[in-house]
XYZ file of C-alpha atoms in Angstrom:
571
model
C -11.987 -16.281 21.637
C -11.144 -13.038 21.566
C -12.136 -11.286 18.254
C -9.518 -8.778 17.684
C -5.272 -10.232 17.619
C -4.318 -9.880 21.280
C -0.255 -10.489 21.138
C 1.653 -7.046 21.898
C 5.398 -6.235 22.911
C 5.201 -3.766 25.464
C 6.967 -3.341 28.064
C 8.267 -0.751 30.352
C 11.060 1.338 30.240
C 14.131 1.656 32.196
C 14.214 5.160 32.289
C 17.807 5.100 32.337
C 18.313 3.251 35.291
C 20.051 -0.283 34.619
C 17.451 -3.119 35.608
C 18.117 -5.213 38.867
C 18.876 -8.171 37.357
C 21.101 -9.467 34.272
C 17.991 -10.921 32.890
C 16.014 -8.429 32.847
C 17.966 -5.781 30.003
C 18.628 -9.382 27.545
C 16.403 -10.216 24.649
C 12.721 -11.937 25.080
C 13.022 -15.374 25.467
C 10.369 -16.758 22.453
C 13.923 -15.107 19.884
C 10.488 -13.282 18.480
C 10.586 -9.588 20.426
C 13.719 -9.538 21.454
C 13.818 -5.151 21.443
C 12.956 -4.055 25.138
C 11.908 -0.305 25.527
C 14.952 1.182 27.172
C 14.917 5.245 28.417
C 18.138 7.178 27.818
C 16.615 10.375 27.266
C 16.037 13.043 29.892
C 13.212 14.520 30.649
C 14.391 17.364 28.895
C 15.225 16.096 25.753
C 11.822 13.814 25.759
C 10.182 17.324 26.217
C 8.005 15.803 28.891
C 6.544 16.530 32.219
C 7.675 16.517 35.744
C 8.428 12.850 37.026
C 6.551 12.606 41.570
C 8.750 9.454 42.900
C 6.829 6.681 44.457
C 6.376 6.290 47.780
C 9.168 3.195 49.866
C 6.452 0.539 48.394
C 9.041 -2.591 47.322
C 8.445 -4.184 44.488
C 6.259 -7.655 45.016
C 8.248 -10.709 45.356
C 7.540 -12.353 42.183
C 8.982 -15.056 40.103
C 8.893 -16.459 36.490
C 6.552 -19.126 37.218
C 4.416 -17.290 39.060
C 0.600 -17.450 38.618
C -1.857 -13.685 38.813
C -5.780 -14.778 38.821
C -4.919 -18.346 38.545
C -4.911 -17.656 35.475
C -1.887 -15.150 34.023
C 1.296 -17.542 34.448
C 4.156 -15.321 34.462
C 7.492 -16.136 32.258
C 10.316 -13.328 32.438
C 10.671 -10.235 33.684
C 11.990 -7.488 31.551
C 11.637 -4.898 33.493
C 12.252 -3.769 37.528
C 12.282 -0.480 38.393
C 10.516 2.488 40.898
C 8.925 -0.126 42.738
C 7.337 -2.188 39.528
C 7.613 -4.746 37.554
C 6.420 -5.508 33.604
C 6.495 -9.141 32.219
C 6.248 -11.371 29.819
C 3.571 -13.547 30.698
C 0.737 -16.336 30.170
C -2.486 -16.461 29.731
C -3.023 -19.913 30.002
C -6.805 -19.845 29.723
C -6.493 -18.463 26.019
C -2.962 -20.034 25.169
C -1.274 -17.202 24.346
C 1.344 -14.230 25.453
C 1.038 -11.468 26.812
C 2.199 -8.479 29.003
C 1.879 -7.772 32.643
C 2.837 -4.453 34.296
C 2.148 -5.248 37.974
C 2.535 -3.014 41.432
C 1.864 -3.188 45.227
C -1.733 -1.467 45.739
C 0.509 0.812 48.321
C 2.393 2.567 45.364
C 2.418 5.857 45.477
C 0.790 5.787 41.917
C -1.181 2.450 42.089
C -4.411 4.452 42.036
C -3.518 6.321 38.983
C -2.379 3.617 36.671
C -5.799 1.699 36.630
C -7.643 5.305 36.415
C -5.459 4.657 32.883
C -5.085 1.360 31.760
C -9.075 1.354 32.933
C -8.992 4.464 30.287
C -7.161 3.171 27.559
C -8.895 0.389 27.428
C -12.636 2.069 26.817
C -10.818 3.059 23.603
C -10.589 0.084 21.875
C -9.056 1.271 18.719
C -6.711 -1.108 17.188
C -3.207 1.144 16.239
C -3.148 1.044 20.106
C -1.947 -1.860 21.828
C -5.174 -3.360 23.971
C -4.757 -3.351 27.504
C -6.657 -6.523 28.167
C -7.528 -6.694 32.227
C -6.595 -4.035 34.981
C -6.891 -5.841 38.423
C -6.007 -4.885 42.336
C -6.283 -8.547 44.165
C -3.763 -9.661 46.719
C -2.212 -6.650 47.673
C -1.254 -5.585 44.100
C -2.083 -4.016 41.000
C -0.690 -5.483 37.265
C -2.247 -4.234 34.354
C -2.176 -7.317 31.234
C -2.170 -5.999 27.784
C -1.227 -7.369 23.988
C 2.211 -8.883 23.420
C 2.461 -7.859 19.636
C 5.779 -11.134 18.915
C 5.865 -10.310 15.627
C 5.824 -6.814 15.185
C 9.676 -4.725 15.388
C 9.987 -1.945 17.089
C 10.630 2.333 15.096
C 14.612 1.749 17.750
C 15.883 -1.182 16.159
C 14.197 -0.313 12.439
C 16.157 3.296 12.413
C 19.525 0.491 13.122
C 20.243 0.286 9.790
C 19.361 3.372 8.228
C 16.893 6.320 7.801
C 12.867 5.320 7.177
C 11.851 5.451 3.075
C 10.598 8.432 2.719
C 6.824 6.089 1.887
C 7.729 4.883 5.391
C 8.204 7.635 6.684
C 4.876 9.563 5.198
C 3.084 6.002 6.188
C 4.370 6.460 10.104
C 3.574 9.572 10.278
C 0.356 9.422 9.411
C -0.385 6.893 11.426
C 0.583 7.603 14.353
C -0.576 10.967 14.048
C -4.580 9.716 13.360
C -4.179 7.285 15.778
C -3.030 10.180 18.489
C -5.863 12.539 17.711
C -8.485 10.317 18.181
C -6.759 9.810 21.852
C -6.870 13.076 22.491
C -10.934 13.126 21.564
C -11.756 11.125 23.913
C -9.313 13.418 26.932
C -6.644 10.369 26.778
C -2.762 11.414 25.796
C 0.317 9.193 25.858
C 2.985 11.936 27.273
C 6.060 8.591 26.325
C 5.911 9.075 23.267
C 9.342 7.800 21.567
C 10.655 5.578 19.422
C 10.068 2.703 21.843
C 6.778 2.758 22.152
C 5.862 2.410 17.821
C 5.749 -0.618 16.784
C 5.087 -1.622 12.987
C 3.579 -4.481 12.164
C 4.869 -7.606 9.525
C 2.005 -6.264 8.026
C 2.737 -3.013 7.734
C 0.833 -0.784 9.907
C 1.928 0.414 12.477
C 0.719 0.677 16.010
C 1.309 2.356 19.559
C 1.677 1.215 22.645
C 2.322 2.088 26.195
C -0.899 5.020 25.840
C -1.948 6.775 28.789
C -0.338 3.455 30.873
C 4.085 3.702 30.955
C 3.172 7.832 31.921
C 0.860 6.788 34.887
C 3.406 4.089 35.804
C 6.979 6.652 36.180
C 4.377 9.246 37.482
C 4.748 12.096 34.012
C 2.269 14.702 33.927
C 1.710 17.465 31.336
C -0.004 20.732 31.630
C -0.418 20.912 28.116
C -0.900 17.381 26.427
C -1.495 17.842 23.337
C 1.293 20.135 22.330
C 3.707 17.482 24.115
C 2.861 14.387 22.207
C 2.528 16.639 19.333
C 5.889 17.668 20.118
C 7.015 13.403 20.399
C 5.314 13.187 16.761
C 7.468 15.243 15.021
C 10.067 13.976 16.839
C 10.201 11.079 15.795
C 9.052 12.263 11.993
C 12.727 13.513 12.946
C 14.646 10.516 13.465
C 12.998 8.715 10.649
C 14.053 10.915 8.339
C 18.007 11.802 9.839
C 18.224 8.498 11.909
C 19.022 11.609 14.416
C 17.939 12.569 18.066
C 16.444 15.931 17.148
C 18.070 16.871 20.502
C 21.714 17.752 21.702
C 21.511 14.605 24.007
C 22.197 10.960 22.593
C 18.715 8.853 23.356
C 17.484 5.461 22.105
C 20.742 4.366 20.392
C 20.857 7.383 18.248
C 22.915 10.456 18.454
C 22.368 13.802 19.151
C 22.027 16.872 17.384
C 25.737 18.776 17.690
C 25.749 20.982 20.560
C 25.779 24.403 20.737
C 23.938 24.486 17.074
C 20.326 24.729 17.422
C 17.146 22.815 16.108
C 18.128 22.425 11.816
C 15.720 21.187 9.816
C 16.975 17.487 9.232
C 17.361 18.281 4.839
C 20.210 20.146 6.520
C 21.073 17.346 8.570
C 21.058 14.308 5.814
C 21.046 14.844 1.948
C 18.186 13.285 0.145
C 15.451 14.366 2.961
C 12.103 14.427 1.357
C 11.988 18.668 1.480
C 7.916 18.714 2.192
C 8.486 15.164 5.655
C 11.313 18.043 6.522
C 9.535 21.001 7.407
C 6.596 19.482 8.480
C 9.148 17.717 11.336
C 9.502 21.351 11.538
C 6.193 22.119 12.427
C 5.372 20.224 14.325
C 8.604 19.725 16.999
C 8.977 23.273 19.317
C 10.305 25.694 17.141
C 7.667 27.736 16.731
C 6.924 26.475 13.007
C 8.937 27.914 11.562
C 13.410 29.370 10.304
C 13.923 32.008 8.659
C 12.839 30.507 5.153
C 9.545 28.496 5.776
C 6.413 30.966 7.755
C 4.306 28.030 7.982
C 1.711 27.774 11.797
C 3.261 25.280 13.738
C 1.515 22.277 14.478
C 0.815 22.368 18.192
C -1.837 18.980 18.297
C -1.847 15.760 16.809
C -5.640 17.515 14.920
C -3.769 20.562 13.757
C -0.319 17.426 12.433
C -3.297 14.992 10.721
C -4.685 18.195 8.543
C -1.623 19.745 7.940
C -0.721 15.736 6.277
C -3.923 16.089 4.974
C -2.460 18.725 2.639
C 0.709 17.485 1.719
C 0.691 15.906 -1.638
C 0.384 12.582 -1.345
C 4.277 9.579 -1.021
C 3.800 7.035 -3.405
C 5.795 4.073 -2.398
C 8.935 3.660 -4.266
C 8.626 1.800 -8.267
C 10.243 -2.002 -8.058
C 13.381 -2.734 -9.277
C 13.121 -5.593 -11.593
C 16.884 -7.301 -12.463
C 17.192 -7.486 -16.093
C 17.714 -11.029 -17.441
C 21.404 -12.000 -18.053
C 22.236 -11.776 -21.532
C 22.488 -14.810 -24.084
C 25.109 -16.174 -24.094
C 25.586 -18.464 -27.158
C 27.932 -21.910 -26.638
C 31.563 -22.546 -28.287
C 29.459 -25.147 -30.510
C 26.678 -22.936 -31.824
C 29.987 -20.623 -32.920
C 30.920 -22.536 -35.132
C 34.148 -23.178 -33.923
C 33.737 -26.609 -32.328
C 36.993 -28.815 -32.494
C 38.648 -25.677 -33.650
C 41.616 -24.717 -31.605
C 40.878 -21.367 -29.896
C 42.694 -18.259 -31.608
C 45.267 -16.214 -30.449
C 44.504 -12.798 -28.622
C 45.081 -9.986 -30.807
C 45.454 -12.419 -33.905
C 43.429 -11.450 -36.654
C 41.630 -14.313 -38.238
C 40.751 -14.689 -41.710
C 37.098 -14.106 -43.419
C 36.209 -17.299 -44.937
C 35.216 -16.930 -49.276
C 32.437 -18.016 -49.694
C 31.838 -20.653 -52.159
C 31.362 -19.511 -56.101
C 27.711 -19.747 -57.297
C 27.052 -22.783 -59.620
C 27.322 -20.247 -62.532
C 28.583 -22.713 -65.059
C 26.910 -24.989 -67.333
C 27.001 -28.107 -65.632
C 25.787 -25.898 -62.631
C 22.569 -24.660 -64.829
C 21.412 -28.179 -65.547
C 22.020 -29.386 -62.186
C 19.339 -26.675 -60.395
C 16.664 -27.400 -64.062
C 16.837 -31.121 -62.949
C 16.863 -30.980 -58.795
C 13.513 -28.171 -59.558
C 12.062 -30.943 -61.926
C 12.499 -34.274 -59.875
C 10.865 -30.826 -57.307
C 7.725 -30.436 -59.492
C 7.322 -34.124 -59.906
C 7.480 -35.539 -56.002
C 4.761 -32.126 -55.186
C 2.127 -33.753 -58.289
C 2.974 -37.492 -56.820
C 2.222 -35.942 -53.103
C -0.705 -34.439 -54.631
C -2.232 -36.606 -55.878
C -1.758 -39.438 -52.947
C -3.607 -37.442 -50.621
C -6.343 -36.864 -52.497
C -7.022 -40.758 -52.700
C -6.668 -40.810 -49.380
C -9.181 -38.790 -48.687
C -11.964 -39.436 -51.041
C -11.900 -43.157 -49.926
C -11.339 -41.945 -46.407
C -14.802 -40.579 -47.057
C -16.102 -43.302 -48.378
C -15.793 -45.425 -45.452
C -17.016 -42.434 -42.902
C -19.880 -42.513 -45.046
C -20.398 -46.657 -44.769
C -19.937 -46.445 -40.751
C -22.781 -43.702 -41.408
C -24.987 -46.481 -42.443
C -24.255 -49.641 -40.553
C -24.615 -48.480 -37.079
C -24.525 -50.908 -34.665
C -26.461 -51.384 -31.143
C -22.752 -52.399 -29.812
C -21.157 -49.624 -31.415
C -24.015 -47.621 -28.246
C -23.207 -49.218 -25.940
C -19.486 -48.188 -25.877
C -20.342 -44.851 -27.114
C -21.889 -43.654 -23.140
C -21.524 -39.215 -23.653
C -20.795 -38.371 -20.640
C -23.918 -36.758 -18.750
C -23.841 -33.392 -18.584
C -23.206 -30.763 -14.933
C -26.168 -29.213 -13.355
C -25.673 -26.127 -11.166
C -27.931 -27.302 -7.924
C -30.167 -24.486 -6.894
C -30.184 -23.037 -3.536
C -33.743 -22.432 -1.790
C -32.190 -21.392 1.193
C -29.406 -20.938 4.478
C -29.231 -21.144 8.353
C -26.077 -20.521 9.949
C -23.794 -22.945 12.263
C -22.981 -23.039 15.360
C -23.198 -26.457 17.642
C -21.669 -23.796 19.824
C -23.314 -20.843 20.028
C -21.499 -18.461 19.101
C -22.660 -17.230 16.152
C -20.636 -15.719 13.743
C -22.903 -12.910 11.590
C -26.316 -14.959 10.668
C -27.506 -12.754 9.160
C -25.568 -11.992 5.985
C -25.543 -16.321 4.382
C -28.364 -14.884 1.713
C -25.480 -12.982 0.738
C -23.569 -15.566 -0.013
C -26.160 -17.378 -3.559
C -27.449 -13.997 -4.918
C -25.334 -13.964 -7.148
C -23.391 -10.868 -6.356
C -19.951 -11.405 -6.217
C -19.429 -7.846 -3.535
C -21.636 -9.631 -1.069
C -20.768 -12.216 1.196
C -20.732 -13.346 4.718
C -17.982 -13.137 6.637
C -16.767 -14.608 10.523
C -15.464 -12.322 13.127
C -10.756 -12.357 13.505
C -8.988 -14.485 15.960
C -6.143 -14.034 17.545
C -4.641 -18.044 16.625
C -4.238 -19.973 13.251
C -4.553 -20.507 10.186
C -6.425 -23.624 12.116
C -9.067 -22.843 14.457
C -9.264 -25.298 16.825
C -9.024 -26.471 19.919
C -10.669 -22.159 20.764
C -13.443 -22.273 17.737
C -13.601 -25.921 16.179
C -14.579 -24.100 12.295
C -17.938 -21.675 11.119
C -19.945 -22.066 7.914
C -23.031 -22.124 6.471
C -26.590 -25.786 5.918
C -27.752 -25.309 2.564
C -31.120 -26.641 0.979
C -31.018 -28.178 -1.897
C -35.069 -27.840 -1.775
C -35.366 -31.290 -1.953
C -32.809 -34.183 -1.765
C -29.943 -34.421 -4.298
C -26.939 -35.937 -5.960
C -24.010 -33.534 -4.800
C -20.986 -34.272 -6.715
C -19.420 -30.426 -6.040
C -18.502 -27.825 -4.997
C -17.634 -23.950 -6.675
C -16.876 -21.562 -2.981
C -15.727 -17.726 -3.381
C -13.792 -16.240 -1.332
C -12.513 -13.084 -0.432
C -9.216 -13.136 2.194
C -5.942 -15.051 0.297
C -3.409 -16.381 2.224
C -2.241 -19.320 3.994
C -4.243 -20.713 3.688
C -8.416 -21.581 3.945
C -9.829 -25.352 4.831
C -13.320 -26.418 4.408
C -15.289 -29.482 4.340
C -18.364 -30.381 3.063
C -20.709 -32.992 5.578
C -24.324 -34.450 4.432
C -26.806 -32.062 7.265
C -29.860 -33.682 7.976
C -31.673 -29.848 8.297
C -31.470 -26.392 8.485
C -30.203 -26.996 12.693
C -27.374 -24.660 13.922
C -26.665 -27.042 16.499
C -26.644 -30.237 15.049
C -23.847 -32.283 15.570
C -20.883 -32.777 13.946
C -20.540 -36.436 14.354
C -24.396 -37.322 13.717
C -23.878 -35.826 9.997
C -21.890 -37.521 6.082
C -18.452 -36.409 5.544
C -17.745 -35.417 1.887
C -14.899 -33.913 0.747
C -13.029 -31.381 2.486
C -9.918 -29.292 0.679
C -7.502 -26.180 1.209
C -6.940 -22.938 -0.641
C -4.413 -20.184 -0.845
C -6.213 -18.639 -3.115
C -9.330 -16.658 -3.350
C -11.801 -20.179 -4.825
C -12.458 -23.405 -3.280
C -13.069 -26.031 -5.169
C -14.166 -29.127 -3.229
C -14.786 -32.316 -4.765
C -16.814 -35.600 -4.385
C -15.074 -38.942 -4.911
C -18.778 -40.250 -5.658
C -21.798 -38.540 -6.010
C -23.675 -38.135 -2.759
C -27.687 -38.144 -2.345
C -28.266 -35.486 0.285
C -30.630 -32.059 0.882
C -29.015 -30.423 3.479
C -25.125 -29.322 3.067
C -22.795 -27.949 5.166
C -20.128 -25.851 4.521
C -17.542 -26.185 6.832
C -14.429 -24.028 7.792
C -11.956 -24.954 9.960
C -8.755 -22.792 8.702
C -8.911 -19.332 8.061
C -5.540 -16.907 6.268
C -4.506 -13.383 8.227
C -5.347 -10.600 7.068
C -5.309 -7.319 7.941
C -7.899 -4.573 9.662
C -10.807 -3.422 6.575
C -13.193 -1.331 7.152
C -16.215 -3.880 9.217
C -13.227 -6.171 11.191
C -9.892 -6.161 12.357
C -6.880 -8.212 11.558
C -6.543 -11.619 12.650
C -7.759 -14.621 11.105
C -10.792 -14.626 9.216
C -13.122 -15.747 6.161
C -15.684 -14.059 4.580
C -17.250 -16.658 1.362
C -19.013 -14.676 -0.745
C -20.402 -16.889 -3.377
C -21.465 -20.368 -2.918
C -21.720 -23.436 -6.196
C -23.236 -26.611 -5.885
C -23.750 -28.615 -8.380
C -23.928 -32.065 -9.375
């Protein structure tokens, strides 16, 4: 199973042409990745280089259900253009959705497409939609790439309005740093537009079609870094204003008014963040400044990353909490139950309180009530003291008359004992280990260290691609085990684990040869597993069969994964 999330949304652009079939212009059948990448801009509006014309090679005759390499089953054609076609497909070997570009082997661009795909695949940066395969076979050249069903194009996000300043800041920061890394490896995009930028459900921004989209259309540039930097500036401009920064309309967005030229985003729309507006102008082809702004132009993604780093960081907006409604007293609580409702506008008389007991009779009555209260308090205190004294005597008598029957009926619960772990080994019967050198970190009494699994594309249940991941622990000798407390690094929906009594620390012993103790699952970062009855064993297997989804971190890519920080066994 792949160790990085391998789904994608990338589809080929139509370059302003209508597709040859009506289905190719509609949304995908899975109902998730609904937005097709469609070019509505000219090369001048895009700022890209010239396009070489393809040869007279005809597109391959393919259809839904056709298999490539007896593995990739074509599901739906999303683009058919210039002798190549793009498909949503299924990798039947790994049971995942993928995207496929197909063109004849004698196509004028076949060689360049293969070279671009293989170079992009070598980059391996998770901020780009990954190329999974690039093959020439049976007079066909096809490129297989990720398919991200949970991602949304920037075009779709902008349909409801411009992005919030924090979202636009995150987008330009992540896109700029990703393109800077690509250019350091000699790779450029040359078709960076709102259809090529995706935001995943976890809030990360990813770029699709690195090098490949331009190769499919024969787009080249003498200044690739400047071309990609201007494209990033156009993306930021569009995110701030919901307008395409050129005169032509493109990507479902209106262009700037004719004969006005390039004006700053904060002059197009009110409330635009001033720093982001200036950054967009520095990246676009305007020599970096207007008359009132003299910052140097950014001509490479690296310079753009540096300029973003010099800006004050834009924080996310504070969450808005709705105030609870004011407490409404009922009619009964207001003291008007059973009374006629007052007429609107009528003044209600204020009832006069009864006079206090100021007469001679009233004073006598008050003294009598006070005396009765004092007598009642005295009598109650005397009775309470008598009861307490009798109870003390009864307790003393019981202490001196303890019988054997009383001892039998008052058995105290057995104390809970923490079992010491003497050693551990990773358990991987399929031969695919995770990180066996880190198992000792799960019982070192340090919650900051941990053993982790790799990232998987399917989940939360890891089967059928991998039955599970786990560690076998040695308790030193046969112990009575009743429960386990497992600290986890990742929370979410969900983690499931089972305890087994094993015969040894073997990493390849059959799971069927072990005795199941108990199982449990959680969405938090602490998993408690308790046995109905204690089990005697020396070796205990913690076997994780489901893991939550988590984003990219310093150690692994995004996917379904889990890590164990601490394990404690009790008996």
